[in-house]
PDB file of C-alpha atoms in Angstrom:
ATOM      1  CA  LYS B 200     -17.231  12.475  70.663  1.00  0.00           C
ATOM      2  CA  GLN B 201     -16.044  14.742  73.528  1.00  0.00           C
ATOM      3  CA  TRP B 202     -13.761  12.031  74.739  1.00  0.00           C
ATOM      4  CA  TYR B 203     -12.018  11.795  71.515  1.00  0.00           C
ATOM      5  CA  GLN B 204     -11.394  15.543  71.152  1.00  0.00           C
ATOM      6  CA  ARG B 205      -9.767  15.700  74.428  1.00  0.00           C
ATOM      7  CA  ARG B 206      -7.505  12.913  73.315  1.00  0.00           C
ATOM      8  CA  VAL B 207      -6.485  14.600  70.150  1.00  0.00           C
ATOM      9  CA  ARG B 208      -5.699  17.856  72.309  1.00  0.00           C
ATOM     10  CA  ASP B 209      -3.537  15.725  74.533  1.00  0.00           C
ATOM     11  CA  ILE B 210      -1.505  14.238  71.588  1.00  0.00           C
ATOM     12  CA  GLN B 211      -1.033  17.746  70.349  1.00  0.00           C
ATOM     13  CA  GLU B 212       0.006  18.967  73.463  1.00  0.00           C
ATOM     14  CA  LEU B 213       2.607  16.317  73.936  1.00  0.00           C
ATOM     15  CA  GLU B 214       3.730  16.743  70.256  1.00  0.00           C
ATOM     16  CA  SER B 215       4.233  20.475  70.907  1.00  0.00           C
ATOM     17  CA  VAL B 216       6.728  19.645  73.529  1.00  0.00           C
ATOM     18  CA  GLN B 217       8.880  17.891  71.047  1.00  0.00           C
ATOM     19  CA  LYS B 218       8.172  20.348  68.393  1.00  0.00           C
ATOM     20  CA  THR B 219       9.593  23.116  70.680  1.00  0.00           C
ATOM     21  CA  PHE B 220      12.652  21.035  71.801  1.00  0.00           C
ATOM     22  CA  THR B 221      13.623  20.269  68.041  1.00  0.00           C
ATOM     23  CA  ALA B 222      13.354  23.971  67.205  1.00  0.00           C
ATOM     24  CA  ARG B 223      15.955  24.758  69.592  1.00  0.00           C
ATOM     25  CA  ILE B 224      18.540  22.575  68.096  1.00  0.00           C
ATOM     26  CA  ALA B 225      21.446  24.623  66.468  1.00  0.00           C
ATOM     27  CA  GLY B 226      20.686  24.923  62.698  1.00  0.00           C
ATOM     28  CA  LEU B 227      17.165  23.405  62.668  1.00  0.00           C
ATOM     29  CA  GLN B 228      15.311  26.530  63.965  1.00  0.00           C
ATOM     30  CA  ASP B 229      14.255  27.615  60.632  1.00  0.00           C
ATOM     31  CA  MET B 230      13.203  24.319  59.470  1.00  0.00           C
ATOM     32  CA  HIS B 231       9.643  23.097  59.336  1.00  0.00           C
ATOM     33  CA  TYR B 232       8.910  20.517  62.108  1.00  0.00           C
ATOM     34  CA  TRP B 233       8.423  17.304  60.076  1.00  0.00           C
ATOM     35  CA  ASP B 234      11.695  18.267  58.233  1.00  0.00           C
ATOM     36  CA  ARG B 235      13.646  18.630  61.297  1.00  0.00           C
ATOM     37  CA  LEU B 236      12.091  15.295  62.517  1.00  0.00           C
ATOM     38  CA  VAL B 237      12.474  13.006  59.676  1.00  0.00           C
ATOM     39  CA  LEU B 238      15.258  14.578  57.252  1.00  0.00           C
ATOM     40  CA  ASN B 239      17.692  15.874  59.949  1.00  0.00           C
ATOM     41  CA  LEU B 240      17.049  13.684  63.072  1.00  0.00           C
ATOM     42  CA  SER B 241      15.525  10.511  61.693  1.00  0.00           C
ATOM     43  CA  LEU B 242      12.648  10.626  64.360  1.00  0.00           C
ATOM     44  CA  MET B 243       9.125  10.238  63.953  1.00  0.00           C
ATOM     45  CA  SER B 244       6.374  12.172  65.747  1.00  0.00           C
ATOM     46  CA  LEU B 245       4.976  10.911  68.797  1.00  0.00           C
ATOM     47  CA  GLN B 246       1.701   9.830  67.015  1.00  0.00           C
ATOM     48  CA  ARG B 247       3.685   7.859  64.547  1.00  0.00           C
ATOM     49  CA  ARG B 248       5.751   6.300  67.159  1.00  0.00           C
ATOM     50  CA  ARG B 249       2.632   5.221  68.977  1.00  0.00           C
ATOM     51  CA  GLU B 250       1.273   3.645  65.632  1.00  0.00           C
ATOM     52  CA  ARG B 251       4.481   1.868  64.990  1.00  0.00           C
ATOM     53  CA  PHE B 252       4.353   0.371  68.243  1.00  0.00           C
ATOM     54  CA  ILE B 253       0.806  -0.988  67.958  1.00  0.00           C
ATOM     55  CA  ILE B 254       1.690  -2.451  64.687  1.00  0.00           C
ATOM     56  CA  LEU B 255       4.700  -4.238  66.243  1.00  0.00           C
ATOM     57  CA  HIS B 256       2.252  -5.509  68.634  1.00  0.00           C
ATOM     58  CA  MET B 257       0.174  -6.758  65.996  1.00  0.00           C
ATOM     59  CA  TRP B 258       2.991  -8.229  64.416  1.00  0.00           C
ATOM     60  CA  LYS B 259       3.887 -10.263  67.555  1.00  0.00           C
ATOM     61  CA  ILE B 260       0.057 -11.257  67.962  1.00  0.00           C
ATOM     62  CA  PHE B 261       0.293 -12.363  64.145  1.00  0.00           C
ATOM     63  CA  ASN B 262       3.331 -14.404  64.872  1.00  0.00           C
ATOM     64  CA  LYS B 263       2.328 -15.919  67.988  1.00  0.00           C
ATOM     65  CA  LYS B 264       5.074 -14.119  70.134  1.00  0.00           C
ATOM     66  CA  THR B 265       2.764 -12.649  72.481  1.00  0.00           C
ATOM     67  CA  SER B 266      -0.835 -13.665  73.892  1.00  0.00           C
ATOM     68  CA  ASN B 267      -3.758 -12.849  71.870  1.00  0.00           C
ATOM     69  CA  ASP B 268      -6.056 -11.777  74.745  1.00  0.00           C
ATOM     70  CA  LEU B 269      -8.451  -9.759  72.505  1.00  0.00           C
ATOM     71  CA  LEU B 270      -8.902 -12.654  70.137  1.00  0.00           C
ATOM     72  CA  ILE B 271      -7.782 -10.787  67.096  1.00  0.00           C
ATOM     73  CA  ARG B 272      -8.273 -12.845  64.061  1.00  0.00           C
ATOM     74  CA  PHE B 273      -6.308 -12.745  60.680  1.00  0.00           C
ATOM     75  CA  VAL B 274      -6.977 -13.879  57.380  1.00  0.00           C
ATOM     76  CA  SER B 275      -4.609 -14.435  54.563  1.00  0.00           C
ATOM     77  CA  ARG B 276      -5.540 -13.051  50.886  1.00  0.00           C
ATOM     78  CA  PRO B 277      -3.539 -13.606  47.943  1.00  0.00           C
ATOM     79  CA  ARG B 278      -3.567 -10.075  46.604  1.00  0.00           C
ATOM     80  CA  PHE B 279      -3.210  -8.314  50.059  1.00  0.00           C
ATOM     81  CA  GLY B 280      -1.254 -10.807  52.376  1.00  0.00           C
ATOM     82  CA  ASN B 281      -2.279 -11.125  55.965  1.00  0.00           C
ATOM     83  CA  LEU B 282      -4.983  -9.133  57.095  1.00  0.00           C
ATOM     84  CA  ALA B 283      -6.465  -8.383  60.447  1.00  0.00           C
ATOM     85  CA  VAL B 284     -10.248  -8.662  61.023  1.00  0.00           C
ATOM     86  CA  ILE B 285     -11.816  -5.526  62.277  1.00  0.00           C
ATOM     87  CA  PRO B 286     -14.518  -6.620  64.904  1.00  0.00           C
ATOM     88  CA  SER B 287     -17.987  -5.294  64.264  1.00  0.00           C
ATOM     89  CA  LYS B 288     -19.590  -2.604  66.156  1.00  0.00           C
ATOM     90  CA  LYS B 289     -22.907  -2.553  67.632  1.00  0.00           C
ATOM     91  CA  PRO B 290     -25.405  -0.295  65.669  1.00  0.00           C
ATOM     92  CA  ASN B 291     -27.149   2.833  67.545  1.00  0.00           C
ATOM     93  CA  SER B 292     -24.415   2.878  70.071  1.00  0.00           C
ATOM     94  CA  SER B 293     -23.864   6.065  71.968  1.00  0.00           C
ATOM     95  CA  ALA B 294     -21.332   8.722  70.537  1.00  0.00           C
ATOM     96  CA  PHE B 295     -19.312   7.949  73.756  1.00  0.00           C
ATOM     97  CA  ASN B 296     -19.293   4.147  73.173  1.00  0.00           C
ATOM     98  CA  GLN B 297     -18.573   4.658  69.379  1.00  0.00           C
ATOM     99  CA  SER B 298     -15.377   6.779  70.422  1.00  0.00           C
ATOM    100  CA  LEU B 299     -14.335   4.204  72.854  1.00  0.00           C
ATOM    101  CA  TYR B 300     -14.801   1.506  69.983  1.00  0.00           C
ATOM    102  CA  ASP B 301     -12.920   3.543  67.474  1.00  0.00           C
ATOM    103  CA  ASN B 302      -9.846   4.256  69.585  1.00  0.00           C
ATOM    104  CA  SER B 303      -9.605   0.556  71.381  1.00  0.00           C
ATOM    105  CA  PHE B 304      -6.579  -1.578  70.332  1.00  0.00           C
ATOM    106  CA  ALA B 305      -9.032  -4.059  69.037  1.00  0.00           C
ATOM    107  CA  VAL B 306      -9.904  -1.580  66.221  1.00  0.00           C
ATOM    108  CA  GLN B 307      -6.974   0.557  65.958  1.00  0.00           C
ATOM    109  CA  GLY B 308      -4.644  -2.470  65.950  1.00  0.00           C
ATOM    110  CA  PRO B 309      -6.339  -4.193  62.806  1.00  0.00           C
ATOM    111  CA  ARG B 310      -6.812  -0.978  61.070  1.00  0.00           C
ATOM    112  CA  LEU B 311      -3.025  -0.105  61.401  1.00  0.00           C
ATOM    113  CA  TRP B 312      -2.026  -3.719  60.309  1.00  0.00           C
ATOM    114  CA  ASN B 313      -4.289  -3.586  57.384  1.00  0.00           C
ATOM    115  CA  ALA B 314      -2.811  -0.151  56.203  1.00  0.00           C
ATOM    116  CA  ILE B 315       0.770  -1.563  55.814  1.00  0.00           C
ATOM    117  CA  PRO B 316       1.884  -2.913  52.524  1.00  0.00           C
ATOM    118  CA  TYR B 317       1.760  -6.536  51.631  1.00  0.00           C
ATOM    119  CA  HIS B 318       5.616  -6.990  51.493  1.00  0.00           C
ATOM    120  CA  LEU B 319       5.796  -5.975  55.188  1.00  0.00           C
ATOM    121  CA  ASN B 320       2.961  -8.150  56.657  1.00  0.00           C
ATOM    122  CA  VAL B 321       4.488 -11.285  55.173  1.00  0.00           C
ATOM    123  CA  ILE B 322       7.980 -10.733  56.926  1.00  0.00           C
ATOM    124  CA  SER B 323       8.504 -13.329  59.571  1.00  0.00           C
ATOM    125  CA  ASP B 324      11.554 -12.091  61.300  1.00  0.00           C
ATOM    126  CA  LEU B 325      10.972  -9.463  64.032  1.00  0.00           C
ATOM    127  CA  GLU B 326      14.192  -7.440  63.461  1.00  0.00           C
ATOM    128  CA  HIS B 327      13.828  -7.253  59.829  1.00  0.00           C
ATOM    129  CA  PHE B 328      10.173  -6.320  60.062  1.00  0.00           C
ATOM    130  CA  LYS B 329      10.956  -3.526  62.489  1.00  0.00           C
ATOM    131  CA  ASP B 330      13.808  -2.255  60.259  1.00  0.00           C
ATOM    132  CA  GLN B 331      11.398  -2.267  57.178  1.00  0.00           C
ATOM    133  CA  LEU B 332       8.744  -0.805  59.150  1.00  0.00           C
ATOM    134  CA  THR B 333      10.675   2.041  60.426  1.00  0.00           C
ATOM    135  CA  LYS B 334      11.720   2.677  56.534  1.00  0.00           C
ATOM    136  CA  PHE B 335       8.196   2.722  55.525  1.00  0.00           C
ATOM    137  CA  LEU B 336       6.670   4.916  58.194  1.00  0.00           C
ATOM    138  CA  LEU B 337       9.641   7.544  57.935  1.00  0.00           C
ATOM    139  CA  SER B 338       8.691   7.741  54.191  1.00  0.00           C
ATOM    140  CA  ILE B 339       5.095   8.891  55.152  1.00  0.00           C
ATOM    141  CA  PRO B 340       4.804  12.609  55.628  1.00  0.00           C
TER     142      PRO B 340
END
């Protein structure tokens, strides 16, 4: 648990740098951080960009454009499209191991992949997928 809290603090600290920088842009000083990023600068938060990168990597694994070293499995469901299988965790693991599990790519990748809409996870062209994924992520507060 302690390890995860430190990670959250690190992310928040990095995010505060971007927040401070964007607040210094003329005309944007009085705006809320998220309005500055999305509405005026068409940017994502650092956390959202990290999530985008993970989803893009999952797309590459699914479409066999990169190696699948973690042996991530996918299943196709008629109503939900292509879903990634989240690996099972060991019962009675320590809080530290649980945190490592929860924050690993093998778990975060499938969770994020499964969170995107059906119409995205069936796109087979990378550039089209990137474009649609960016539009989708910018629409989420």
